[in-house]
Backbone as JSON, one array per atom type, in Angstrom:
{
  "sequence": "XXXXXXXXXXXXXXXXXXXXXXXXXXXXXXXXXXXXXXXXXXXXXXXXXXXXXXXXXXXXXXXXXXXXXXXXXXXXXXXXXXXXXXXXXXXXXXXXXXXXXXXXXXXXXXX",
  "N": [[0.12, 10.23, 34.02], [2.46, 11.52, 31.77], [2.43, 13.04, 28.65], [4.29, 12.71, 26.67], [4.87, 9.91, 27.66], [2.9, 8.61, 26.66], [2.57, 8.46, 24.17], [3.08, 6.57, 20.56], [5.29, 4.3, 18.7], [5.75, 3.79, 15.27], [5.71, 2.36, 11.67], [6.3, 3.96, 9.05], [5.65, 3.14, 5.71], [6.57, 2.61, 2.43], [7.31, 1.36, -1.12], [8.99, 0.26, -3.85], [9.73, -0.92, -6.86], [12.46, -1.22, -7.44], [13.16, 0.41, -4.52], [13.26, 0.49, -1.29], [11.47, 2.19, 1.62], [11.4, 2.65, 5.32], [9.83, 4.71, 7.82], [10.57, 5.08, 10.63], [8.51, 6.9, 13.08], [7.16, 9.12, 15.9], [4.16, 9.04, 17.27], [1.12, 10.71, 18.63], [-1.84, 9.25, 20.7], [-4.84, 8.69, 19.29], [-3.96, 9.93, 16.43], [-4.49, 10.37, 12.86], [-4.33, 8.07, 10.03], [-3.39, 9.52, 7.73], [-2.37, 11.54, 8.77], [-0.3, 10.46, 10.33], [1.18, 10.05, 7.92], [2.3, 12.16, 6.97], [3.06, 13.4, 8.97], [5.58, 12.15, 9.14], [7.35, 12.93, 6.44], [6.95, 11.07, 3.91], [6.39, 12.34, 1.54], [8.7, 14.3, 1.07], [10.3, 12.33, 0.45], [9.45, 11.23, -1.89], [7.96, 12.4, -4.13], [5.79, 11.84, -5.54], [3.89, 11.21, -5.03], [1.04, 11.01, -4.16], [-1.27, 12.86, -1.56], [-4.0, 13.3, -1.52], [-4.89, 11.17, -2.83], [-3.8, 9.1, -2.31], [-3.8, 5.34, -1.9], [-3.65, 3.71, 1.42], [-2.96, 2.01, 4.26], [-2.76, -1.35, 6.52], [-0.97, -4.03, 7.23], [-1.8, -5.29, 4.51], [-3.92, -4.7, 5.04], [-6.54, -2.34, 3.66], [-7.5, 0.98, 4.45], [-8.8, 3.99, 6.14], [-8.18, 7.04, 5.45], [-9.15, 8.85, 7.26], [-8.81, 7.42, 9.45], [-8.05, 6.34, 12.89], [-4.7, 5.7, 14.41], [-3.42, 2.58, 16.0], [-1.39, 1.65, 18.75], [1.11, -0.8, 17.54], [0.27, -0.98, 14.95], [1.15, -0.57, 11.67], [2.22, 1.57, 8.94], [1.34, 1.7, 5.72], [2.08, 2.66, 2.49], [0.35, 2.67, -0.68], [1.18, 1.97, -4.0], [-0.2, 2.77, -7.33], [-1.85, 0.58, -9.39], [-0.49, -0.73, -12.23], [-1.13, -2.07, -14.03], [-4.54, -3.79, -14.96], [-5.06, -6.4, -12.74], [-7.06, -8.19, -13.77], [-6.9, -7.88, -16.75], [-4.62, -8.89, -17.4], [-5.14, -11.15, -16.63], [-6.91, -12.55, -18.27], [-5.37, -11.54, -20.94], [-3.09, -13.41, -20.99], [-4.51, -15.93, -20.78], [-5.83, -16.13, -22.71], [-3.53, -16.13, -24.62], [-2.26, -18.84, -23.57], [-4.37, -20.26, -24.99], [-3.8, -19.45, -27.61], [-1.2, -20.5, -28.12], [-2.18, -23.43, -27.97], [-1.7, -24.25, -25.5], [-4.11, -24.41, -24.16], [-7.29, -25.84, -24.0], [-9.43, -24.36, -26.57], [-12.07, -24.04, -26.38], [-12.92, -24.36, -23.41], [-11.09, -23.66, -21.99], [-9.69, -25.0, -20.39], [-6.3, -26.91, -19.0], [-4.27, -28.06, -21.54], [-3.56, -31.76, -21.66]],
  "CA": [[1.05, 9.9, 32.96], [2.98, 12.39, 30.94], [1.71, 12.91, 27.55], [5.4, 11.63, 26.25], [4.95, 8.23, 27.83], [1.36, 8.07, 25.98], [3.0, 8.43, 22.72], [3.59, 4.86, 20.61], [5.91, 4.17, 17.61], [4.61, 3.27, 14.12], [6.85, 2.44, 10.55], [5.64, 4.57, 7.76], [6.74, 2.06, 4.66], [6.84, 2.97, 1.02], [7.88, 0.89, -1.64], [8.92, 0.72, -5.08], [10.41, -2.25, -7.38], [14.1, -0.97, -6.76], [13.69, 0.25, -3.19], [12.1, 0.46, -0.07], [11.97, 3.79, 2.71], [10.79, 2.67, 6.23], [10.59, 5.69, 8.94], [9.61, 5.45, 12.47], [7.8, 7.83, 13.95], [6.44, 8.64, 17.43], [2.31, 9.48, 17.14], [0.03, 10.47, 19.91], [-3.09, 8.49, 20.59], [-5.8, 9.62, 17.94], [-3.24, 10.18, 14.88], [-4.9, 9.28, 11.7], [-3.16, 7.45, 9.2], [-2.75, 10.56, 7.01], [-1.43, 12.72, 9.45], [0.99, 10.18, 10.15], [2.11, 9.9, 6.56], [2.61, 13.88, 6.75], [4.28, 13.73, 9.93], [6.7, 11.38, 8.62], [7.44, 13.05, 5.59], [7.37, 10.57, 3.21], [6.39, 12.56, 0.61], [9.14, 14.9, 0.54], [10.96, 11.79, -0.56], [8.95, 10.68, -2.98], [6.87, 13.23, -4.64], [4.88, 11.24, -6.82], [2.78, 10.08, -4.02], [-0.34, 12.31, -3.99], [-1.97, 12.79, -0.6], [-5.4, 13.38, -1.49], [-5.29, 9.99, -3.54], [-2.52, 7.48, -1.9], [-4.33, 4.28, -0.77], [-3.38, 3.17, 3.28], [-3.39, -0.15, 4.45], [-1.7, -1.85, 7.61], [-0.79, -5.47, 7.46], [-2.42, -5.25, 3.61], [-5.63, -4.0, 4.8], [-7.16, -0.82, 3.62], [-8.26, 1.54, 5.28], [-9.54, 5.08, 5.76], [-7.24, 8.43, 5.84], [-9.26, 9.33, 8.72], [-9.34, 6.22, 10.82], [-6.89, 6.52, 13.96], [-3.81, 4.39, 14.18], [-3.44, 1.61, 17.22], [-0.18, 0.87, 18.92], [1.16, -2.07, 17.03], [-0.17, -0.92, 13.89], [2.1, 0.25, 10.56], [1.1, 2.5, 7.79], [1.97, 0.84, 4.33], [1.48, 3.83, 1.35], [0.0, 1.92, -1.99], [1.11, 2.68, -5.54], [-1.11, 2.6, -8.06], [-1.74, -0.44, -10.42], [0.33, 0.01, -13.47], [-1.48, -3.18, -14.62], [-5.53, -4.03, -13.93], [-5.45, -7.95, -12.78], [-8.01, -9.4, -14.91], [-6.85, -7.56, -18.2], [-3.62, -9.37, -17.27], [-4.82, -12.82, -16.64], [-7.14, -12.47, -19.45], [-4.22, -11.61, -22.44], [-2.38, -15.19, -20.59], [-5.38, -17.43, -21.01], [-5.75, -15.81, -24.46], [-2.02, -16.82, -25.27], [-2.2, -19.75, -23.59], [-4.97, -20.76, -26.33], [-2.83, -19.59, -29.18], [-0.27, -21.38, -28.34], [-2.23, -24.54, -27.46], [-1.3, -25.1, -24.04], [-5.35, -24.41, -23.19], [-8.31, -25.62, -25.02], [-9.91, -23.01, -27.38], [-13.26, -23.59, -25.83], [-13.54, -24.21, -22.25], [-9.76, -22.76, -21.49], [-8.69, -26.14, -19.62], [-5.45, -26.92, -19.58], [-4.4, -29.2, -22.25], [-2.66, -32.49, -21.69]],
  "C": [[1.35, 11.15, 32.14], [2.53, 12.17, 29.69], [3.31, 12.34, 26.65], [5.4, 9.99, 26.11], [3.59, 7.71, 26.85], [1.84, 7.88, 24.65], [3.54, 7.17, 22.29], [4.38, 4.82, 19.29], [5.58, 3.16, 16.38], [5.43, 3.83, 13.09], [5.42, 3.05, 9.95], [6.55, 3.81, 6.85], [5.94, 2.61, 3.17], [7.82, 2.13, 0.0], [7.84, 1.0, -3.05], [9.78, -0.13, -5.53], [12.07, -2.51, -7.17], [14.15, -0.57, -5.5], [12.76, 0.39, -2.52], [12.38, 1.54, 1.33], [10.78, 2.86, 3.64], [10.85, 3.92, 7.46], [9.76, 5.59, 9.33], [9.51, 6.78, 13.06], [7.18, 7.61, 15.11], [5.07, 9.68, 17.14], [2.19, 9.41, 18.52], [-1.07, 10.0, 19.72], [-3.79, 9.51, 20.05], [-5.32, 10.12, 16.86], [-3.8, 9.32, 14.14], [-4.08, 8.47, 10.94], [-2.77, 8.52, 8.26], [-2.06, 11.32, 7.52], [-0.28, 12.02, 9.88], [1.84, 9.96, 8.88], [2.79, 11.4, 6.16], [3.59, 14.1, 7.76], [5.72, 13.17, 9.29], [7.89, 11.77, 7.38], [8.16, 12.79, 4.3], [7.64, 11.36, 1.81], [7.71, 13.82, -0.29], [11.02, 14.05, -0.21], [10.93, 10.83, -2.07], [7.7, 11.44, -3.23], [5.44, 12.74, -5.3], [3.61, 10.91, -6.37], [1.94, 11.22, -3.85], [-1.87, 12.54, -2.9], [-3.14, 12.88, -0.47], [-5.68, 12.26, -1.83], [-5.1, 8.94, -3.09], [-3.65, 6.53, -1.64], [-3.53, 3.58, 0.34], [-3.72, 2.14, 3.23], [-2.18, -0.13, 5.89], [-2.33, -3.17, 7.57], [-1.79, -5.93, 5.84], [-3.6, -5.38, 3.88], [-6.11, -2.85, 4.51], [-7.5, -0.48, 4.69], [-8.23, 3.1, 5.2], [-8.5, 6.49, 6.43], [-7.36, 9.22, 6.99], [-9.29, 7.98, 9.97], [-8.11, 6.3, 11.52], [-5.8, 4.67, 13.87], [-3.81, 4.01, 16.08], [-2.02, 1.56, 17.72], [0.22, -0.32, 18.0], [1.12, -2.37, 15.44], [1.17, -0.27, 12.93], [1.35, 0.66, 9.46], [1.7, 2.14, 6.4], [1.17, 2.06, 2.63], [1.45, 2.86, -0.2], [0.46, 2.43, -2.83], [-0.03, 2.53, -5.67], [-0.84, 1.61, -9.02], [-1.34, -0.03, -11.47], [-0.3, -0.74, -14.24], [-3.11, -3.26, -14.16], [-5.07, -5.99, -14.07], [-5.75, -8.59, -13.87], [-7.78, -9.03, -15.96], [-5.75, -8.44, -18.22], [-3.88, -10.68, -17.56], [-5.63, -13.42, -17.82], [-6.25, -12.57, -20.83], [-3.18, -13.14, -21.62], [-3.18, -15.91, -21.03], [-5.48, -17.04, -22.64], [-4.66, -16.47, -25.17], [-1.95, -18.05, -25.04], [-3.46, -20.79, -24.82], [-4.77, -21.08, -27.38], [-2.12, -20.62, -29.25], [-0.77, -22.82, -28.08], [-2.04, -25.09, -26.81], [-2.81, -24.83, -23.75], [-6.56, -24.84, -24.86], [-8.95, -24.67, -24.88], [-11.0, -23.2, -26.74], [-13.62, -23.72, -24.11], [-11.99, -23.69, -21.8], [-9.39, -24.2, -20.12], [-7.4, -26.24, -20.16], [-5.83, -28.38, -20.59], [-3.27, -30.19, -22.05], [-1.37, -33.32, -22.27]]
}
């Protein structure tokens, strides 16, 4: 087999509340997931994204800058939380208290 035909195609995806950049690339077997985010080069359309830091994922699973990509597989580049979760759902149940949609002591709703 020619080392061409060995080669498999894999979206590099990047998103962001107004838009979304997908680019296919062709990897050879044993490309990590970082080196395909370099091949691809997302970053020289979106700077912000900082390759020592980004968090990877395919199919919203993490995973590791060095771990090799599969046929089949896509490389999905994370922001960063602008928000943490639980501080979030925390200041809601808080409000919902104020306002009396939750009782003040066990945070049920109220009927």
């Amino acid at each position: 087999m020619s080392e061409e035909t060995d080669k498999f195609l894999v979206d590099v995806i990047y998103a962001l509340p107004s838009q979304q950049k997908v680019i296919q690339i062709k990897v050879e077997p044993g490309t990590t997931f970082i080196d395909a985010v370099k091949q691809s080069k997302m970053v020289e359309l979106f700077p912000e994204i900082d390759l020592e830091k980004v968090k990877l994922g395919t199919f919203s699973r993490l995973v590791k800058h060095n771990e090799e990509l599969n046929p089949g597989q896509r490389i999905e580049i994370y922001r960063p939380l602008i928000a943490d979760p639980k501080d979030v759902r925390r200041r809601r149940a808080e409000k919902a208290k104020e306002e009396g949609r939750a009782n003040k002591v066990t945070g049920a709703k109220v009927s």
